[in-house]
CSV table of C-alpha atoms in Angstrom, one decimal:
chain,number,residue,atom,x,y,z
A,1090,MET,CA,-16.2,22.0,6.8
A,1091,THR,CA,-14.9,18.9,9.0
A,1092,ASP,CA,-16.7,18.7,12.5
A,1093,PRO,CA,-14.6,20.5,15.0
A,1094,SER,CA,-16.0,18.1,17.9
A,1095,LEU,CA,-14.4,15.2,16.1
A,1096,PRO,CA,-10.9,13.8,17.4
A,1097,GLU,CA,-8.0,15.6,15.4
A,1098,VAL,CA,-6.9,12.6,13.9
A,1099,VAL,CA,-10.1,12.0,12.4
A,1100,ARG,CA,-10.3,15.8,11.2
A,1101,ILE,CA,-6.9,15.6,9.6
A,1102,ALA,CA,-7.5,12.4,7.8
A,1103,SER,CA,-11.0,14.0,6.7
A,1104,ASP,CA,-9.0,17.0,5.2
A,1105,LEU,CA,-6.8,15.1,3.3
A,1106,ILE,CA,-9.7,12.9,1.8
A,1107,ARG,CA,-10.9,16.1,0.3
A,1108,PHE,CA,-7.9,16.5,-1.6
A,1109,ASP,CA,-8.4,14.5,-5.0
A,1110,THR,CA,-5.1,13.2,-5.4
A,1111,SER,CA,-6.4,10.5,-7.9
A,1112,ASN,CA,-3.3,8.7,-9.4
A,1113,PHE,CA,-4.5,6.9,-12.9
A,1114,GLY,CA,-0.8,5.6,-13.4
A,1115,GLY,CA,1.7,5.9,-16.3
A,1116,GLY,CA,2.2,9.8,-15.2
A,1117,ASN,CA,-1.6,10.5,-15.4
A,1118,ALA,CA,-2.3,11.7,-12.1
A,1119,LYS,CA,-4.2,15.0,-10.5
A,1120,GLY,CA,-1.1,15.7,-8.4
A,1121,GLU,CA,-0.3,15.9,-4.6
A,1122,ARG,CA,0.8,19.4,-4.3
A,1123,GLU,CA,-2.1,20.8,-2.3
A,1124,ALA,CA,-2.2,18.0,-0.1
A,1125,ALA,CA,1.6,18.1,0.6
A,1126,GLU,CA,1.2,21.8,1.3
A,1127,TYR,CA,-1.3,21.0,3.8
A,1128,VAL,CA,0.9,18.6,5.5
A,1129,GLY,CA,3.6,21.2,5.2
A,1130,ARG,CA,1.7,23.7,7.1
A,1131,TYR,CA,0.8,21.3,9.9
A,1132,LEU,CA,4.3,20.3,10.3
A,1133,GLU,CA,5.4,23.9,10.6
A,1134,GLY,CA,2.7,24.6,12.9
A,1135,LEU,CA,4.7,22.1,15.2
A,1136,GLY,CA,7.9,24.0,14.8
A,1137,LEU,CA,9.5,21.7,12.2
A,1138,ASP,CA,11.4,22.9,9.3
A,1139,VAL,CA,9.8,21.4,6.1
A,1140,GLU,CA,11.4,20.7,2.7
A,1141,TYR,CA,9.6,20.3,-0.5
A,1142,TYR,CA,10.7,18.3,-3.6
A,1143,GLU,CA,8.7,18.6,-6.8
A,1144,PRO,CA,10.8,16.8,-9.6
A,1145,ILE,CA,7.6,16.7,-11.7
A,1146,ASP,CA,5.0,19.5,-12.0
A,1147,ARG,CA,2.4,19.0,-9.2
A,1148,ARG,CA,4.2,15.7,-8.1
A,1149,THR,CA,5.0,17.0,-4.6
A,1150,ASN,CA,6.9,15.3,-1.9
A,1151,VAL,CA,7.5,16.8,1.7
A,1152,MET,CA,9.6,16.0,4.6
A,1153,ALA,CA,10.5,17.3,8.0
A,1154,ARG,CA,13.1,15.8,10.6
A,1155,VAL,CA,12.2,15.7,14.1
A,1156,PRO,CA,15.1,16.0,16.5
A,1157,GLY,CA,15.3,12.9,19.1
A,1158,ARG,CA,16.9,12.8,22.6
A,1159,ASP,CA,19.5,10.8,21.5
A,1160,SER,CA,21.0,11.7,18.2
A,1161,ARG,CA,23.5,9.0,18.4
A,1162,LYS,CA,20.9,6.5,17.6
A,1163,PRO,CA,19.8,5.8,13.7
A,1164,ALA,CA,17.1,7.9,12.6
A,1165,LEU,CA,13.7,6.3,11.9
A,1166,VAL,CA,11.6,7.2,8.8
A,1167,VAL,CA,7.8,7.3,9.2
A,1168,HIS,CA,6.4,7.8,5.8
A,1169,GLY,CA,3.4,7.6,4.0
A,1170,HIS,CA,1.9,8.4,0.3
A,1171,LEU,CA,-0.3,11.4,-0.4
A,1172,ASP,CA,-1.8,9.8,-3.5
A,1173,VAL,CA,-4.8,7.5,-4.1
A,1174,VAL,CA,-6.2,5.3,-6.8
A,1175,PRO,CA,-9.1,6.7,-8.6
A,1176,ALA,CA,-12.9,6.3,-7.4
A,1177,MET,CA,-16.0,6.1,-9.7
A,1178,ALA,CA,-18.4,8.2,-7.7
A,1179,GLU,CA,-21.4,6.5,-9.1
A,1180,ASP,CA,-20.4,3.4,-7.5
A,1181,TRP,CA,-20.2,4.5,-4.0
A,1182,SER,CA,-23.0,5.1,-1.6
A,1183,VAL,CA,-21.1,8.5,-0.4
A,1184,ASP,CA,-18.9,11.3,-2.1
A,1185,PRO,CA,-15.3,9.5,-2.2
A,1186,PHE,CA,-13.8,12.9,-1.8
A,1187,ALA,CA,-16.1,14.5,0.9
A,1188,GLY,CA,-14.5,12.9,3.8
A,1189,VAL,CA,-17.7,12.0,5.5
A,1190,VAL,CA,-18.1,10.7,8.9
A,1191,LYS,CA,-21.3,8.6,9.5
A,1192,ASP,CA,-22.0,5.1,11.4
A,1193,GLY,CA,-19.0,5.8,13.7
A,1194,MET,CA,-16.9,5.7,10.5
A,1195,LEU,CA,-14.6,7.9,8.4
A,1196,TRP,CA,-15.6,7.4,4.6
A,1197,GLY,CA,-13.6,8.3,1.5
A,1198,ARG,CA,-11.0,7.5,-1.1
A,1199,GLY,CA,-7.9,7.2,1.2
A,1200,ALA,CA,-9.7,6.4,4.5
A,1201,VAL,CA,-7.8,3.0,4.3
A,1202,ASP,CA,-5.0,3.5,1.8
A,1203,MET,CA,-3.2,5.7,3.4
A,1204,LYS,CA,-4.8,9.1,4.3
A,1205,ASN,CA,-5.6,7.4,7.5
A,1206,MET,CA,-2.2,6.6,8.3
A,1207,ASN,CA,-0.6,10.1,7.4
A,1208,ALA,CA,-3.1,11.6,9.6
A,1209,MET,CA,-2.0,9.3,12.4
A,1210,ILE,CA,1.6,10.1,12.0
A,1211,LEU,CA,1.1,13.8,11.9
A,1212,THR,CA,-1.1,13.7,15.0
A,1213,ALA,CA,1.3,11.3,17.0
A,1214,VAL,CA,4.0,13.5,16.4
A,1215,ALA,CA,1.8,16.4,17.6
A,1216,ASP,CA,0.8,14.5,20.6
A,1217,ILE,CA,4.8,14.6,21.8
A,1218,LEU,CA,5.7,17.9,20.6
A,1219,ARG,CA,3.0,19.7,22.2
A,1220,ALA,CA,3.8,17.9,25.4
A,1221,GLY,CA,7.3,19.4,25.4
A,1222,GLU,CA,8.5,15.9,24.7
A,1223,GLN,CA,11.0,14.7,22.1
A,1224,PRO,CA,10.9,11.3,20.2
A,1225,GLU,CA,13.6,8.9,21.6
A,1226,ARG,CA,15.6,9.2,18.3
A,1227,ASP,CA,15.6,11.4,15.2
A,1228,LEU,CA,12.2,10.9,13.0
A,1229,VAL,CA,12.2,11.5,9.4
A,1230,LEU,CA,8.7,12.4,8.4
A,1231,ALA,CA,8.2,11.8,4.7
A,1232,PHE,CA,5.1,12.0,2.4
A,1233,PHE,CA,5.2,10.9,-0.9
A,1234,ALA,CA,3.9,11.3,-4.5
A,1235,ASP,CA,2.9,8.6,-6.9
A,1236,GLU,CA,3.0,5.5,-4.9
A,1237,GLU,CA,-0.1,4.0,-6.5
A,1238,ASN,CA,2.2,4.0,-9.9
A,1239,GLY,CA,4.9,2.2,-8.1
A,1240,GLY,CA,6.6,5.3,-6.5
A,1241,VAL,CA,8.1,6.0,-10.2
A,1242,GLU,CA,7.5,9.7,-9.8
A,1243,GLY,CA,7.6,9.8,-6.2
A,1244,SER,CA,9.7,7.9,-3.8
A,1245,ALA,CA,12.0,6.6,-6.2
A,1246,LEU,CA,13.0,9.9,-7.3
A,1247,VAL,CA,13.3,11.3,-3.8
A,1248,VAL,CA,15.6,8.5,-3.1
A,1249,GLN,CA,17.6,9.1,-6.0
A,1250,ASN,CA,17.9,12.9,-5.9
A,1251,ARG,CA,17.3,13.8,-2.3
A,1252,PRO,CA,18.9,10.9,-0.4
A,1253,GLU,CA,20.1,13.5,2.2
A,1254,TRP,CA,16.5,13.4,3.5
A,1255,PHE,CA,17.1,10.2,4.9
A,1256,ALA,CA,20.8,10.5,6.4
A,1257,GLY,CA,21.5,8.3,9.2
A,1258,ALA,CA,18.4,6.4,8.9
A,1259,THR,CA,18.4,2.8,9.0
A,1260,GLU,CA,14.6,1.6,9.6
A,1261,ALA,CA,11.4,2.6,8.3
A,1262,ILE,CA,7.4,1.9,9.1
A,1263,SER,CA,4.8,2.9,6.9
A,1264,GLU,CA,1.3,1.2,5.7
A,1265,VAL,CA,-0.3,-2.2,5.6
A,1266,GLY,CA,0.6,-3.5,8.9
A,1267,GLY,CA,-0.2,-3.3,12.5
A,1268,TYR,CA,-3.9,-3.7,12.1
A,1269,SER,CA,-6.2,-6.5,13.5
A,1270,ILE,CA,-7.6,-9.5,12.0
A,1271,THR,CA,-9.9,-11.7,13.8
A,1272,VAL,CA,-9.2,-15.8,13.7
A,1273,ASP,CA,-11.9,-18.2,14.8
A,1274,ASP,CA,-13.0,-15.4,17.4
A,1275,HIS,CA,-9.5,-14.4,18.4
A,1276,ARG,CA,-8.0,-11.1,17.5
A,1277,ALA,CA,-4.4,-11.0,16.3
A,1278,TYR,CA,-2.2,-8.3,15.0
A,1279,LEU,CA,-0.7,-8.6,11.6
A,1280,LEU,CA,2.8,-7.0,11.5
A,1281,GLN,CA,4.1,-6.6,7.8
A,1282,VAL,CA,7.8,-7.6,7.6
A,1283,GLY,CA,8.3,-8.1,4.0
A,1284,GLU,CA,6.6,-7.6,0.4
A,1285,LYS,CA,6.2,-9.3,-2.8
A,1286,ALA,CA,8.0,-8.3,-5.7
A,1287,LEU,CA,6.3,-6.1,-8.2
A,1288,ILE,CA,6.2,-6.8,-12.0
A,1289,TRP,CA,3.5,-4.8,-13.9
A,1290,ILE,CA,3.5,-6.0,-17.5
A,1291,ARG,CA,2.0,-5.3,-20.7
A,1292,LEU,CA,0.7,-8.0,-23.3
A,1293,VAL,CA,0.7,-6.9,-27.0
A,1294,ALA,CA,-1.0,-8.8,-29.6
A,1295,LYS,CA,-0.5,-8.0,-33.0
A,1296,GLY,CA,-2.6,-9.0,-36.3
A,1297,ARG,CA,-3.8,-7.9,-39.6
A,1298,ALA,CA,-6.4,-4.8,-39.9
A,1299,GLY,CA,-9.5,-5.2,-41.9
A,1300,HIS,CA,-13.3,-5.0,-42.2
A,1301,GLY,CA,-15.2,-6.1,-39.3
A,1302,SER,CA,-17.6,-7.9,-41.6
A,1303,ARG,CA,-15.2,-10.1,-43.2
A,1304,LEU,CA,-13.7,-13.8,-42.4
A,1305,HIS,CA,-10.6,-12.8,-40.6
A,1306,GLU,CA,-8.4,-15.2,-38.6
A,1307,ASP,CA,-5.6,-12.9,-37.8
A,1308,ASN,CA,-7.5,-11.1,-35.3
A,1309,ALA,CA,-5.2,-9.3,-32.5
A,1310,ILE,CA,-8.2,-8.8,-30.2
A,1311,THR,CA,-8.9,-12.6,-30.5
A,1312,LYS,CA,-5.4,-13.7,-29.6
A,1313,LEU,CA,-5.1,-11.1,-26.6
A,1314,ALA,CA,-8.3,-12.4,-25.0
A,1315,GLU,CA,-7.1,-15.9,-25.2
A,1316,ALA,CA,-3.9,-14.9,-23.6
A,1317,VAL,CA,-5.6,-12.6,-20.7
A,1318,SER,CA,-8.0,-15.3,-20.2
A,1319,ALA,CA,-4.9,-18.0,-19.9
A,1320,ILE,CA,-3.1,-15.6,-17.5
A,1321,GLY,CA,-6.3,-15.0,-15.4
A,1322,ARG,CA,-7.3,-18.7,-14.7
A,1323,THR,CA,-3.8,-19.8,-14.0
A,1324,ARG,CA,-3.6,-20.8,-10.3
A,1325,TRP,CA,-0.1,-20.6,-9.3
A,1326,PRO,CA,1.0,-23.1,-6.8
A,1327,ILE,CA,1.7,-22.5,-2.9
A,1328,ARG,CA,5.3,-21.3,-2.2
A,1329,LEU,CA,6.1,-20.4,1.5
A,1330,THR,CA,8.9,-18.4,2.8
A,1331,PRO,CA,10.1,-18.0,6.2
A,1332,THR,CA,7.5,-15.3,6.9
A,1333,THR,CA,4.5,-16.9,5.6
A,1334,GLU,CA,5.7,-20.2,7.4
A,1335,ALA,CA,5.8,-18.0,11.0
A,1336,LEU,CA,2.3,-16.6,9.5
A,1337,LEU,CA,0.8,-19.9,9.4
A,1338,ALA,CA,2.5,-21.0,12.7
A,1339,GLY,CA,1.1,-18.1,14.4
A,1340,LEU,CA,-2.5,-18.7,13.0
A,1341,SER,CA,-2.3,-22.6,14.0
A,1342,GLU,CA,-1.2,-21.6,17.7
A,1343,LEU,CA,-4.3,-19.3,17.8
A,1344,THR,CA,-6.8,-21.7,16.3
A,1345,GLY,CA,-5.5,-24.9,16.9
A,1346,ARG,CA,-5.8,-25.7,13.2
A,1347,SER,CA,-3.4,-27.5,11.2
A,1348,VAL,CA,-0.6,-25.5,8.9
A,1349,GLU,CA,-1.0,-28.6,6.2
A,1350,ASP,CA,-3.4,-26.7,4.2
A,1351,PRO,CA,-2.4,-23.1,4.4
A,1352,ASP,CA,-5.5,-21.9,2.2
A,1353,ALA,CA,-7.8,-23.8,4.9
A,1354,LEU,CA,-6.0,-22.1,7.9
A,1355,ALA,CA,-6.2,-18.6,6.3
A,1356,ALA,CA,-10.1,-19.3,5.6
A,1357,ALA,CA,-10.3,-19.0,9.4
A,1358,ALA,CA,-9.4,-15.3,9.3
A,1359,GLY,CA,-13.0,-14.6,7.7
A,1360,PRO,CA,-12.6,-11.2,5.8
A,1361,ALA,CA,-9.2,-11.1,5.5
A,1362,GLU,CA,-8.8,-14.7,3.8
A,1363,ALA,CA,-8.1,-13.6,0.2
A,1364,PHE,CA,-5.3,-10.7,1.5
A,1365,LEU,CA,-3.6,-13.8,3.3
A,1366,ARG,CA,-3.9,-16.4,0.7
A,1367,SER,CA,-2.3,-14.1,-2.0
A,1368,THR,CA,0.8,-14.1,0.4
A,1369,PHE,CA,1.4,-17.8,-0.4
A,1370,ARG,CA,1.9,-17.7,-4.1
A,1371,THR,CA,2.4,-15.6,-7.1
A,1372,THR,CA,-0.7,-13.6,-8.3
A,1373,THR,CA,-1.3,-12.5,-12.0
A,1374,ASN,CA,-4.4,-10.3,-12.2
A,1375,PRO,CA,-5.7,-8.7,-15.9
A,1376,THR,CA,-6.4,-5.0,-14.9
A,1377,VAL,CA,-6.7,-3.2,-18.4
A,1378,LEU,CA,-7.6,-3.9,-21.8
A,1379,THR,CA,-7.2,-1.6,-24.6
A,1380,ALA,CA,-7.7,-2.2,-28.3
A,1381,GLY,CA,-9.9,-0.9,-31.1
A,1382,TYR,CA,-11.4,2.4,-32.3
A,1383,LYS,CA,-14.7,1.7,-34.3
A,1384,HIS,CA,-17.2,-1.2,-34.3
A,1385,ASN,CA,-16.4,-2.3,-38.0
A,1386,VAL,CA,-12.7,-2.1,-37.6
A,1387,ILE,CA,-10.4,-4.9,-37.0
A,1388,PRO,CA,-7.4,-3.2,-35.4
A,1389,GLU,CA,-3.9,-4.4,-35.8
A,1390,ARG,CA,-3.0,-4.2,-32.4
A,1391,ALA,CA,-4.5,-4.9,-28.8
A,1392,GLU,CA,-2.9,-4.5,-25.4
A,1393,ALA,CA,-3.7,-5.9,-21.9
A,1394,LEU,CA,-2.0,-4.7,-18.5
A,1395,ILE,CA,-1.5,-7.6,-15.9
A,1396,ASP,CA,-0.6,-6.7,-12.2
A,1397,VAL,CA,1.9,-9.6,-11.4
A,1398,ARG,CA,3.2,-9.9,-7.7
A,1399,VAL,CA,5.9,-12.8,-7.1
A,1400,ILE,CA,7.3,-14.5,-4.2
A,1401,PRO,CA,10.8,-12.7,-3.7
A,1402,GLY,CA,13.5,-14.4,-5.6
A,1403,THR,CA,11.3,-16.0,-8.0
A,1404,GLU,CA,10.9,-13.2,-10.5
A,1405,ASP,CA,12.7,-14.7,-13.7
A,1406,ASP,CA,11.0,-17.8,-13.4
A,1407,VAL,CA,7.5,-16.3,-13.4
A,1408,LEU,CA,8.3,-14.1,-16.3
A,1409,ALA,CA,9.5,-17.2,-18.3
A,1410,GLN,CA,6.3,-19.3,-17.3
A,1411,LEU,CA,4.1,-16.3,-18.3
A,1412,GLN,CA,5.6,-16.3,-21.6
A,1413,GLN,CA,4.9,-20.0,-21.9
A,1414,ILE,CA,1.3,-19.4,-20.8
A,1415,VAL,CA,0.7,-16.8,-23.6
A,1416,GLY,CA,2.6,-18.0,-26.3
A,1417,ASP,CA,5.2,-16.8,-28.8
A,1418,GLU,CA,2.7,-14.6,-30.5
A,1419,ILE,CA,2.1,-12.4,-27.6
A,1420,ALA,CA,4.9,-9.7,-26.6
A,1421,ILE,CA,5.5,-9.3,-23.0
A,1422,GLU,CA,6.7,-5.8,-22.0
A,1423,ILE,CA,7.7,-4.7,-18.5
A,1424,VAL,CA,6.1,-1.4,-17.5
A,1425,VAL,CA,7.3,-1.5,-13.9
A,1426,GLN,CA,9.6,-3.8,-12.1
A,1427,ASP,CA,10.5,-3.6,-8.5
A,1428,ILE,CA,11.9,-5.5,-5.8
A,1429,GLY,CA,10.7,-8.1,-3.1
A,1430,MET,CA,11.6,-7.9,0.3
A,1431,GLU,CA,11.8,-10.1,3.5
A,1432,THR,CA,13.3,-9.3,7.0
A,1433,ALA,CA,13.3,-11.3,10.1
A,1434,PHE,CA,10.6,-11.0,12.9
A,1435,GLU,CA,12.9,-10.0,15.5
A,1436,GLY,CA,14.9,-6.9,16.7
A,1437,ASP,CA,14.6,-3.8,18.7
A,1438,LEU,CA,12.2,-2.1,16.4
A,1439,VAL,CA,9.6,-5.4,16.0
A,1440,ASP,CA,10.0,-5.9,19.7
A,1441,ALA,CA,8.9,-2.1,20.4
A,1442,MET,CA,6.0,-2.4,17.8
A,1443,VAL,CA,4.9,-5.5,19.4
A,1444,ALA,CA,5.0,-3.8,22.9
A,1445,SER,CA,3.2,-0.6,22.1
A,1446,LEU,CA,0.2,-2.7,20.6
A,1447,GLY,CA,0.6,-4.6,23.5
A,1448,ALA,CA,0.1,-1.6,26.1
A,1449,HIS,CA,-3.1,-0.8,24.4
A,1450,ASP,CA,-4.7,-4.3,23.4
A,1451,PRO,CA,-3.0,-6.6,26.4
A,1452,GLY,CA,-2.5,-10.2,25.6
A,1453,VAL,CA,-3.4,-10.1,21.9
A,1454,PRO,CA,-0.7,-11.9,19.7
A,1455,VAL,CA,1.0,-10.4,17.0
A,1456,ILE,CA,1.9,-12.4,13.9
A,1457,PRO,CA,4.3,-11.5,11.1
A,1458,TYR,CA,3.1,-11.6,7.7
A,1459,LEU,CA,4.4,-11.0,4.1
A,1460,LEU,CA,2.5,-8.0,2.1
A,1461,GLY,CA,1.0,-9.3,-1.2
A,1462,ALA,CA,1.3,-5.7,-2.6
A,1463,GLY,CA,3.8,-3.1,-2.3
A,1464,THR,CA,4.7,-0.2,-0.5
A,1465,ASP,CA,7.4,3.0,-0.7
A,1466,ASN,CA,9.5,0.9,1.8
A,1467,LYS,CA,10.8,-0.6,-1.7
A,1468,ALA,CA,12.3,2.5,-2.7
A,1469,LEU,CA,14.0,3.2,0.8
A,1470,ALA,CA,15.7,-0.3,0.5
A,1471,TYR,CA,18.1,1.0,-2.1
A,1472,LEU,CA,19.4,3.4,0.7
A,1473,GLY,CA,19.9,0.3,3.1
A,1474,ILE,CA,16.6,1.0,5.0
A,1475,THR,CA,14.7,-1.8,6.5
A,1476,GLY,CA,11.0,-1.3,6.1
A,1477,TYR,CA,8.1,-2.5,8.1
A,1478,GLY,CA,4.3,-1.9,7.7
A,1479,PHE,CA,3.2,-0.7,11.1
A,1480,ALA,CA,-0.4,1.3,10.7
A,1481,PRO,CA,-2.0,0.3,14.0
A,1482,LEU,CA,-5.6,-0.2,14.0
A,1483,ARG,CA,-7.8,-2.4,16.2
A,1484,LEU,CA,-10.6,-3.1,14.0
A,1485,PRO,CA,-14.3,-4.6,14.1
A,1486,ALA,CA,-14.3,-8.6,13.3
A,1487,ASP,CA,-16.9,-8.0,10.9
A,1488,LEU,CA,-15.3,-5.2,8.9
A,1489,ASP,CA,-13.7,-6.5,5.6
A,1490,PHE,CA,-10.7,-4.0,6.0
A,1491,THR,CA,-8.4,-5.6,3.5
A,1492,GLY,CA,-11.2,-5.8,1.1
A,1493,MET,CA,-11.3,-1.9,1.1
A,1494,PHE,CA,-7.7,-1.5,-0.2
A,1495,HIS,CA,-8.7,0.1,-3.9
A,1496,GLY,CA,-12.4,-0.7,-3.3
A,1497,VAL,CA,-15.6,1.0,-3.1
A,1498,ASP,CA,-17.1,2.7,0.0
A,1499,GLU,CA,-13.6,2.9,1.4
A,1500,ARG,CA,-13.9,3.4,5.4
A,1501,VAL,CA,-12.4,3.2,8.7
A,1502,PRO,CA,-13.8,3.2,12.1
A,1503,VAL,CA,-13.1,6.6,14.1
A,1504,GLU,CA,-12.3,4.9,17.2
A,1505,SER,CA,-9.6,2.8,15.2
A,1506,LEU,CA,-7.9,5.8,14.4
A,1507,VAL,CA,-7.8,7.3,17.8
A,1508,PHE,CA,-6.2,3.6,18.7
A,1509,GLY,CA,-3.6,3.8,16.1
A,1510,GLN,CA,-2.7,7.8,16.9
A,1511,ARG,CA,-1.9,6.5,20.7
A,1512,VAL,CA,-0.1,3.5,19.5
A,1513,LEU,CA,2.0,5.3,17.0
A,1514,ALA,CA,2.8,8.1,19.8
A,1515,ASP,CA,3.8,5.6,22.3
A,1516,LEU,CA,6.1,4.0,19.9
A,1517,LEU,CA,7.9,7.0,18.8
A,1518,ARG,CA,8.3,8.4,22.2
A,1519,SER,CA,10.0,5.1,23.5
A,1520,TYR,CA,11.9,3.6,20.4
């Protein structure tokens, strides 16, 4: 049982971590139903009407609308996802699904991605409603299934079949932005105003089956291994966008370092270096290999999965280059493909997010960045909703926060969750 003396936002996040909502991809998932029902009960306890949508068994999405003071203003979508990537318990120092609090931190799968933000959303709204107040405008609170599989069985189906949930909404906020990094001993916050495009591909190599002891030059595994190695070792060139140029300008102003070498400038961000460098270029990382069924049988087919993230607008060019890299004998199949996005670091919502951070951490700059991964904002974009990443967290300088996305011993400081709840509540009251 969660320690009742802990702040509510920590208790909620811990409870959510205890629901094992592991998503293995390709429709293989434990399901979000129990976590969604927990969220629904919490929202009902705040006096809100809750709707569920479960298009596929156990893949549950939940929504509630919070009336605002000024219904003439466009609604704001505040959303999270309830699934998590799997965790290999033997690799962790704690049970990844126990929601343990120790050393001033909440540990577990989802502590960073993104049951922390889900708890911040719930408790921020609770702060407002329990005080007898209303947000400035209508809020659409949505919690999706299947984000870790590209939202194929979650937000994509919700947008397709329940677009009325988002009636009147023009903007959205969600994960992977609003958190602090430390650059040359200076703290700054990164506000996410765009995402790279997503292309998950499968490489397929075919050869001739045969006995493992024979001389055999048409080996599918050998062909695949060569292709995977070629892709994994490809270093894609830097290709800046308006957002990454603005990021570099912000880092340069903070540190006095030149923008001429983006990788060197990103290195000043310490643990966040790799996360930032991935936003400057395409990345192509092999993630899964599948081939063979017995030690002494050469299989006819071998497959690999590659996680490809590209600068928005370069998708066709990258796919063509990938085919050149692997050669004509390797087939490339697209498993999931989704859009990239980029919007300007300006406007009333951006100003409000910057102001809310400034009220709680005065004088600390907020810098725009392009997320190297993706969020459910991609699905909402099909409804004309502009999405941002704003899960505000003030973090210790030595914490490798970005390295814990999908990592081992995922954890977030308790005080960071409390900070995020307060910043988010202030934003929702005023914007």
